[in-house]
Amino acid sequence: MKRFLLATVALAALSAPAAAADLATKYPVKAVAVVPVFSWTGFYIGGNVGYGGDSFTYDVNYFGSPVASASLNSSGFYAGGQIGYNYQFANNVVLGIETDLQWSNIAGNVSASVLGLPVVSAGTTIDYFGTIRARLGYAIDRFLPYITGGVAYGKTATSASVLGVQVFDKSSTNWGWTIGAGGEFAITNNWTFKAEYLYVDLGSASVDAVAIAPGLSASTDSKFNSFRAGVNYKF
């Protein structure tokens, strides 16, 4: 009986390593790679190009009384840069702030001539404009759709001449508002591409006539739609 028990224990001891080796061969343990989740949190800086336009409207007054009104279609390209900061919450809501500055050739002009001689020439240009905006979006991994809005500012220049004589000639920096929406996609962990629409209203600017036409004044209302595309570098 003792010999039988000793033989059983010895057989079990010899078979255990083989069984363990067999289990290791049939059921290997694989390492699981942890993929980091992309976050929109952080500062960024970038550049953009765009196209904008709509109309300039004019109300002409003589000693405070309205005498005429007109509007000119406007259009033109612009380019500039932006800087901002985003913070992504645990529920994927992204809140940010952005400011941008654009050099612009958005303009509206009209001219008329008789027998090749200029009779009337008038128009307004936007030399530059910028915005300071809040952004609210929802992160879908590397894609960020968002809405945006805030204040806008810009330098406008208005001039008009009749029979070659300058009647209006003034530039001013105006403040207004802007609202829009866009989408941004993270190409890498640092580089993103965005497309954006903004409606910009720079408000109204008053323009007094030069000395040859005392009492004559005009107010210019500047507003435009803008579409832009750009890239950002996220720190």
Coordinates of C-alpha atoms in Angstrom, one line a residue:
M1 CA 0.0 0.0 0.0
K2 CA 2.8 2.4 0.9
R3 CA 4.5 1.6 -2.4
F4 CA 1.3 2.4 -4.3
L5 CA 0.9 5.8 -2.6
L6 CA 4.5 6.7 -3.2
A7 CA 4.2 5.8 -6.9
T8 CA 1.0 7.9 -7.2
V9 CA 2.7 11.0 -5.6
A10 CA 5.8 10.6 -7.8
L11 CA 3.6 10.4 -10.9
A12 CA 1.7 13.5 -10.0
A13 CA 4.9 15.4 -9.3
L14 CA 6.3 14.5 -12.7
S15 CA 3.1 15.3 -14.6
A16 CA 2.5 18.7 -13.1
P17 CA 5.3 20.6 -15.0
A18 CA 4.3 19.0 -18.2
A19 CA 0.7 20.1 -17.7
A20 CA 1.8 23.6 -16.8
A21 CA 3.9 23.7 -19.9
D22 CA 1.0 22.5 -22.0
L23 CA -1.3 25.2 -20.7
A24 CA 1.3 27.9 -21.4
T25 CA 1.6 26.7 -24.9
K26 CA -2.2 26.5 -25.6
Y27 CA -3.2 29.7 -23.7
P28 CA -0.6 32.5 -24.1
V29 CA -1.2 35.8 -22.3
K30 CA -1.1 38.7 -24.8
A31 CA -0.1 42.3 -23.8
V32 CA -2.9 44.9 -24.5
A33 CA -1.7 48.2 -26.0
V34 CA -3.3 51.2 -24.5
V35 CA -4.2 53.8 -27.2
P36 CA -4.2 57.4 -25.7
V37 CA -7.5 59.3 -26.2
F38 CA -7.1 62.6 -28.1
S39 CA -7.9 65.8 -26.2
W40 CA -8.7 69.2 -27.5
T41 CA -7.4 70.9 -24.4
G42 CA -4.6 73.4 -24.9
F43 CA -3.4 76.5 -26.6
Y44 CA -3.1 76.8 -30.4
I45 CA -1.9 79.2 -33.1
G46 CA -2.5 79.2 -36.8
G47 CA -3.3 80.9 -40.1
N48 CA -6.2 81.1 -42.5
V49 CA -7.3 82.4 -45.9
G50 CA -10.9 83.3 -46.8
Y51 CA -13.4 85.1 -49.0
G52 CA -16.1 87.5 -47.9
G53 CA -18.7 89.9 -49.2
D54 CA -22.3 91.2 -49.0
S55 CA -23.1 94.9 -49.3
F56 CA -22.3 98.4 -48.0
T57 CA -25.3 100.7 -47.5
Y58 CA -25.2 104.5 -47.5
D59 CA -27.6 107.1 -46.1
V60 CA -26.8 110.6 -47.3
N61 CA -28.0 113.6 -45.3
Y62 CA -28.0 117.4 -45.8
F63 CA -28.0 119.3 -42.6
G64 CA -29.4 116.3 -40.8
S65 CA -32.2 115.6 -43.3
P66 CA -32.1 112.5 -45.5
V67 CA -31.7 113.2 -49.2
A68 CA -30.6 109.8 -50.7
S69 CA -29.7 106.2 -49.9
A70 CA -27.8 103.6 -51.9
S71 CA -26.1 100.2 -51.5
L72 CA -23.0 98.6 -53.2
N73 CA -22.2 94.9 -53.4
S74 CA -18.9 94.0 -51.8
S75 CA -16.5 91.1 -52.2
G76 CA -12.9 90.2 -51.8
F77 CA -10.3 87.9 -50.3
Y78 CA -8.5 88.1 -47.0
A79 CA -5.8 86.3 -45.0
G80 CA -4.6 86.4 -41.4
G81 CA -3.9 84.4 -38.3
Q82 CA -5.6 83.3 -35.1
I83 CA -4.6 82.2 -31.5
G84 CA -6.8 80.6 -28.9
Y85 CA -7.3 78.1 -26.1
N86 CA -9.7 75.1 -25.8
Y87 CA -10.7 73.1 -22.7
Q88 CA -12.4 69.7 -23.1
F89 CA -14.6 68.5 -20.3
A90 CA -15.2 64.9 -19.3
N91 CA -18.5 64.8 -21.2
N92 CA -16.6 65.8 -24.5
V93 CA -18.0 69.4 -24.5
V94 CA -15.3 71.8 -25.6
L95 CA -15.3 75.4 -24.5
G96 CA -12.8 77.9 -26.0
I97 CA -11.8 81.4 -26.8
E98 CA -10.2 82.7 -30.0
T99 CA -9.0 86.0 -31.4
D100 CA -8.0 86.6 -35.0
L101 CA -6.8 89.5 -37.3
Q102 CA -7.3 89.6 -41.0
W103 CA -5.7 91.7 -43.8
S104 CA -8.5 92.3 -46.3
N105 CA -9.3 93.6 -49.7
I106 CA -13.1 93.3 -49.4
A107 CA -14.5 96.3 -51.3
G108 CA -17.5 97.8 -53.0
N109 CA -17.1 100.5 -55.7
V110 CA -19.1 102.2 -58.3
S111 CA -18.2 104.7 -61.0
A112 CA -19.9 106.4 -63.9
S113 CA -18.4 108.4 -66.8
V114 CA -19.6 110.5 -69.8
L115 CA -17.6 110.6 -72.9
G116 CA -14.7 109.0 -71.0
L117 CA -14.7 111.7 -68.3
P118 CA -15.4 110.5 -64.7
V119 CA -18.7 111.8 -63.3
V120 CA -19.2 109.8 -60.1
S121 CA -16.8 107.5 -58.3
A122 CA -17.6 106.1 -54.8
G123 CA -16.9 103.2 -52.7
T124 CA -15.8 101.6 -49.4
T125 CA -13.0 99.2 -48.6
I126 CA -12.3 97.1 -45.5
D127 CA -8.5 97.3 -44.9
Y128 CA -8.5 94.9 -42.0
F129 CA -10.8 93.3 -39.5
G130 CA -10.6 91.0 -36.5
T131 CA -12.8 89.2 -34.0
I132 CA -12.7 88.1 -30.3
R133 CA -15.0 85.1 -30.0
A134 CA -16.1 82.3 -27.7
R135 CA -16.4 78.8 -29.2
L136 CA -18.6 76.0 -28.0
G137 CA -18.3 72.5 -29.5
Y138 CA -18.6 68.8 -29.0
A139 CA -15.6 66.5 -29.5
I140 CA -16.2 63.4 -31.6
D141 CA -12.7 62.0 -31.0
R142 CA -10.6 64.0 -33.5
F143 CA -13.6 65.9 -35.1
L144 CA -14.8 69.1 -33.4
P145 CA -18.0 70.8 -34.7
Y146 CA -18.7 74.1 -33.0
I147 CA -20.6 77.4 -32.9
T148 CA -19.0 80.7 -32.2
G149 CA -19.7 84.3 -31.6
G150 CA -18.4 87.6 -30.1
V151 CA -17.3 91.1 -31.0
A152 CA -15.8 92.2 -34.3
Y153 CA -13.8 95.3 -35.3
G154 CA -12.3 96.6 -38.5
K155 CA -11.0 99.6 -40.4
T156 CA -13.2 100.9 -43.2
A157 CA -12.4 103.7 -45.7
T158 CA -15.1 105.5 -47.6
S159 CA -14.6 108.0 -50.5
A160 CA -16.7 109.7 -53.1
S161 CA -16.0 112.2 -55.9
V162 CA -18.2 114.1 -58.3
L163 CA -16.7 115.4 -61.6
G164 CA -13.3 114.6 -60.2
V165 CA -13.9 116.7 -57.1
Q166 CA -13.5 114.8 -53.7
V167 CA -16.7 115.0 -51.7
F168 CA -16.2 112.2 -49.1
D169 CA -12.9 110.8 -47.9
K170 CA -12.6 109.2 -44.4
S171 CA -11.4 106.1 -42.8
S172 CA -12.3 104.8 -39.3
T173 CA -12.1 101.8 -37.0
N174 CA -15.5 100.4 -36.1
W175 CA -16.8 97.9 -33.6
G176 CA -19.6 95.4 -34.1
W177 CA -20.4 91.7 -33.7
T178 CA -20.0 88.4 -35.3
I179 CA -21.6 84.9 -35.2
G180 CA -20.9 81.7 -37.0
A181 CA -20.1 78.0 -37.0
G182 CA -17.4 75.6 -38.1
G183 CA -15.7 72.3 -37.9
E184 CA -12.1 71.3 -37.0
F185 CA -10.3 68.0 -37.5
A186 CA -7.1 66.9 -35.8
I187 CA -4.8 65.5 -38.6
T188 CA -2.1 64.7 -36.0
N189 CA -1.8 65.2 -32.2
N190 CA -0.5 68.7 -33.0
W191 CA -1.8 69.8 -36.4
T192 CA -5.5 70.5 -37.1
F193 CA -7.5 71.8 -40.1
K194 CA -10.6 73.9 -39.8
A195 CA -13.3 75.4 -42.0
E196 CA -15.5 78.2 -40.7
Y197 CA -18.3 80.6 -41.6
L198 CA -18.8 83.9 -39.9
Y199 CA -21.3 86.7 -40.4
V200 CA -19.6 90.0 -39.5
D201 CA -21.4 93.3 -38.8
L202 CA -19.1 96.3 -38.3
G203 CA -21.9 98.7 -37.5
S204 CA -22.3 102.2 -38.9
A205 CA -19.7 104.9 -39.5
S206 CA -20.4 108.6 -40.0
V207 CA -18.6 110.4 -42.9
D208 CA -18.7 114.2 -43.2
A209 CA -18.2 115.9 -46.5
V210 CA -15.0 117.8 -47.2
A211 CA -15.0 121.6 -47.0
I212 CA -16.4 122.2 -50.4
A213 CA -19.8 120.6 -49.4
P214 CA -20.6 121.9 -45.9
G215 CA -23.7 120.3 -44.3
L216 CA -23.5 117.1 -46.4
S217 CA -22.8 113.9 -44.5
A218 CA -23.3 110.1 -44.9
S219 CA -23.5 107.0 -42.7
T220 CA -22.0 103.8 -44.0
D221 CA -23.2 100.4 -42.8
S222 CA -20.6 97.6 -43.3
K223 CA -21.6 93.9 -43.0
F224 CA -20.5 90.8 -44.8
N225 CA -20.5 87.0 -44.9
S226 CA -17.1 85.3 -44.7
F227 CA -15.9 81.7 -45.4
R228 CA -12.4 80.7 -44.4
A229 CA -10.1 77.6 -44.1
G230 CA -7.0 77.3 -42.0
V231 CA -4.6 75.2 -40.0
N232 CA -3.7 75.3 -36.3
Y233 CA -0.7 74.1 -34.3
K234 CA -1.9 72.8 -30.9
F235 CA 0.6 72.9 -28.1

